[in-house]
Structure formats: structure tokens, C-alpha cells
Amino acid sequence: MDILRRVQEYRQTQDALKWEGTFAEYLELLKEKPYLAQSAHSRIYQMIKDEGIEEENGVRKYNFFSHELFGLEEALEKLVEEYFHPAAKRLDVKKRILLLMGPVSGGKSTLVTLLKRGLEKYTLTDRGAVYAIKDCPMHENPLHLIPQHLRADFEKEYGIKIEGSLSPLNRLRLEEEYGDRIEDVKVERIFFSEDNRVGIGTFSPSDPKSQDIADLTGSIDFSTIATYGSESDPRAYRFDGELNKANRGLMEFQEMLKCDEKFLWHLLSLTQEGNFKAGRFALISADEMIVAHTNESEYRSFISNKKNEALHSRMIVMPIPYNLKLDQEERIYQKMIEESDIQDVHIAPHTLKIAAMFTILTRLKESKQSNVSMLKKMYLYNDQDVEGFSDQDVNAMKKEYPDEGMTGIDPRYVINRISSTIIRKEMQAINALDVLRSLKDGLDDHPSITKEQKEDYLDFISIARKEYDELAKKEVQKAFVYSYEESAKTLMDNYLDNVEAYCNKAKLQDPLTGEEMHPDEKLMRSIEEQIGISENAKKAFREEILIRISAYARKGKKFDYQSHERLREAIQKKLFADLKDVVKITTSTKTPDEQQLKKMNEVVATLVEEYGYNTQSANDLLRYVGSLLNR
């Protein structure tokens, strides 16, 4: 089997990466590659950076996150630049717990999982290699073997700062096994693995009455007391708590603020001093990044309790809001569907977009600017051009509500409703109307929606429905128009010729007779009226088109059908208006004649071949658009 061969190759690769030597040999490695001694925070930052960084609309986009987290570029940029980067430089941020705070299903757990899986892969690379004292249960940093009085000289020679002290167990081993000869201490390369409990720890709160602090810090092995004679002998202690095992890497606290207080106090010295107390030993050094996540209500409750002030001051709180970009929300649904068992069901084009539209509207807050509707705001946040608005306007809107995106409908609800529709009706194809209907039906059973919210959400469903009506009509319009792009280009060129003549007070030449003729006012108005350009506004609109053409020419670019959003819309509507009667008759006739049937089949074929429908969803679309036109 190919899979067995690949498993064997992976095993051989890992075997080839293994390394074991003495501390003296490890120091030789450090001379060549000083980055091998980087801290846990530095390793994580370097891992993110090594995947590549792109810049889009002034926002940094980190490739490390881009395949799993969508629409959170600004939050992730803040996270990397305000936490990971300064922590990697050993600034005071390193001594803080990273607390991800946001709504359910907003991506907090996914983000932490990405960091954990990323570290597992990164430690298999040269840049992410980690070395530890051999057979140490805490995978301790070999540089802890350097005595305190020599560390300043070591830093001068190697350029590496050493933090932390040798653990009680390794101090005893150094004395008994190696006779205090640090150069002979065995060092090995380790590979992070959550499953093997190497470099990655996870702690989840349970019943406070049954949970033991040993889950975090390890415990005494009572069976060895008779052998070693004392509970304070490090050999009688199991260094198997999550804080022990996460040393050198990452420690995740799931729902951290639900933990019992006695668990949280251990984090005070760990974050500030880089050590924690376990058993009857001196403080144990640990180099690990602590990341926790919680929701907003629990966080507010936590900071309102004065007893938590010390811990709160040792946290860096990073809000992880819901995505507010329409296109990215659609990508989230596509990803969730690909991971589910409903991936074989045909989902008609625009279905997920319309569902995403409803979801984004529930997360937005009404702008303080009177001329900005929720729909316009949604499109502006999606980086789409909306006439009369600039990037500065969008940036101003984003500053109106710092907590925007912390409430609203979560992606899981949408996927649950899609799944419910498919399973209940055993449908092989679903469209936007099916999903909107299911979203509406599900609001009654949603546990956290108030009566006022429900009324707003029903309005958002109506808005999404109207947007779908327009999309559906345009889709059928394009399918009905033979050689649509060519027809649109011809009509646009004709319009532009007339506009140019009108603005320059010139005449046009008839291409057949050669006669001079006045600009075709009727043609120009028939197009302009499609987008509500009044008689008084026509001159300004035409001059604006001409200025846009000149600007394109100066830049050496060609002004085409896609160059002006409103003009493109006008051309589309004009073409469809000319064909509307044909569409109405063809889609609404119960007994179409042979010519109409042929046209219907052509349209269905175009929708299937060019626009991603299947036969069922294409026919559903035609019937729906026919009903819209006949209203």
C-alpha cells in the first residue's frame, strides 16, 4: 500500500533527524547555529514569520494563518506585532499570559491548534530544532548546566542570554551520574508532540472538587519513598504535570477563567519570573508560552473581581472578533462543508454568499454616519467600491465601535441550518432560498437571541433575500444574452461614442451611410435611467465618464466594460430590460412551444456549463426569476 510506504518514509526522515551527543558537542553546534538556543516565544514568532508575510490594503497577512482563519487579518496582525514580536525580543510582554477573548466559534481554538500543529512541524526543521538534556522529563534547556557565575562570559562569547536554573532532578543527575562534569552530560534533539506530551501541554478545567494541582505541576511517586527515603528527593517525584511537559514550547489553558483560583496562582510566578513551585523543591524554571481563551462575559466577570487584579495585570488580552468580510465568511462555510459529510450535495452558486450576507449583517453595528446603510457598510468592509466612499471613510467606520464583531450569528449556526435542510428534506441540491428559509426557522430555537434581536435578524433575512433577487435576475440575464460579454461591449462602445460626441459638442458619423448625425440622446438616456440618473444629473455623469476614460488613457490602461461599476450595472440592466419579455414568457409558460423550449434548454445548459449550477438548481433558478418578473 502507498500509505504504508509513506509512513515508512516519514519514519526514516524522523530517524535521520535524531541527534545525540555531549554538552560539549552541543556547544559546538551553537557556535554554528546560535538560533538553536532561542526561547519558546522567539521560536513561535520565527515559525510564523518563516511561512511568509504579504501586505494587502495596508494590512499584513501572515501565510501561517491564512489557510484556516479567514477575515481576521487585522486581529492577527495585532496579535503578532503586539505580542509575539516583542515577546521574541525578550521584552516585558514575554512575561504575560496571552488571553484570546472573543465570541463562540470565532476562531480562538483554531488559532491555538494552528500554533500547536505548527510547532510540531517546525521542530522537524533546522530553524525550529530543539535540544534538551537527555532523559529529562521536562526536556530541559542544556544551557541551564552553565553555572551562574560564568553566564555573563558565555553571553559575551556566544551572544546567547541564559535564563533559568537547573532543575532539582538534573542537578542531582549532574552530581551522581556525571560527577559534576557538565561537558559530559548527554544532550538530544527533541520533537514537539502533543500526543507524546513533548513541548506542548493542554489543561482543561473540570470539577474543582476532583481536580488536583498535580495535573499542572506533577506529583510524588509514593512507591519510591522507601527507595529514596524522602519526599524531597527529586527522583521520588513525577515531573509529569502539564507545566512540566509544556516546557520549551506552548501551554494551552482551555476556558482558563473557569479554573479554580489555586490553579491560576501558579501562573503568577511562572509568567513573571519564569518558574513555578512543585513539591518540596526550589522553584523550577520553565520556558513556555501560556495561551488561554475565554468568552467576553466570563472575562468581564473575571476582571470585576478585585481578587483577580494580580493575575489580570499579567495578561495581554487580544480580542478575536467574528469575521466581518463577506467573501471571507463564504470561505469559512466552504471549509466547514468540505470537512463535513454534506460535501456531495450540490450547493447552487450564491447560496453561501447570501447566507454569509445575513450572518455579517447580524455582526455589524449601525454606522453613526447617516448616509451609510447596513448593506453599504457590509460591502465597504468587504473592500468593494461603493460610490461616494473612500478608504478613509471605511477606516473611520471601523473606529466607531472598537467591539464591533464581538456579537452576532456564529458560523456553526449557519452550517447546522444548512445540514438540517439537507437531511430533513433529503435534498440533492439546495439554493439560497432554502438556506434563508432554514435560517429563519431556526431563530425560534436559538437559545441566546432576544425578541428585539430576532426582529432585527428577520429584517436582515429580508435584506439578504432582496440581494439574492437581484443576483438571480442578473444570473439569468447573463445566461439569456447570447455572447453576453460581446453584447455588453458593443452596447458600451456605442454609448461611449455618443457620450464623447455629446461632451465635445461634436457629431457622429453613420458607419453605413457616412452621414453626420447628432448624438443619440434616446440611447444614452435609456441606459442612464437604468441606474436612476436624472435629466439634471446626466451632463455631470457623462463628463465624469469622460474624465475616467482620460485618466485610464494617461496611465496607459484601457477603459473597458469592467472599468466603471455603475456604468456596468446600467449596461447589464439595459440588456436585461430589452430581453425581459422573452424571459417572462419563456419561464412562466406552462406549455412552451418548440422555440421557447429550445431557448430554455440553452439557458439551462449555459447555467450548468458556465455558472456552476446543476440541472435541478438551474431550473429552480429560472422558475424563481420568472415568478419575480411576473409580479
Coordinates of C-alpha atoms in Angstrom, one line a residue, residues 37 113 323 469 484:
A37 CA 19.0 28.3 21.7
T113 CA -4.5 24.5 17.3
N323 CA -15.0 37.9 10.7
D469 CA -33.4 38.5 -6.1
Y484 CA -23.2 38.3 -23.2

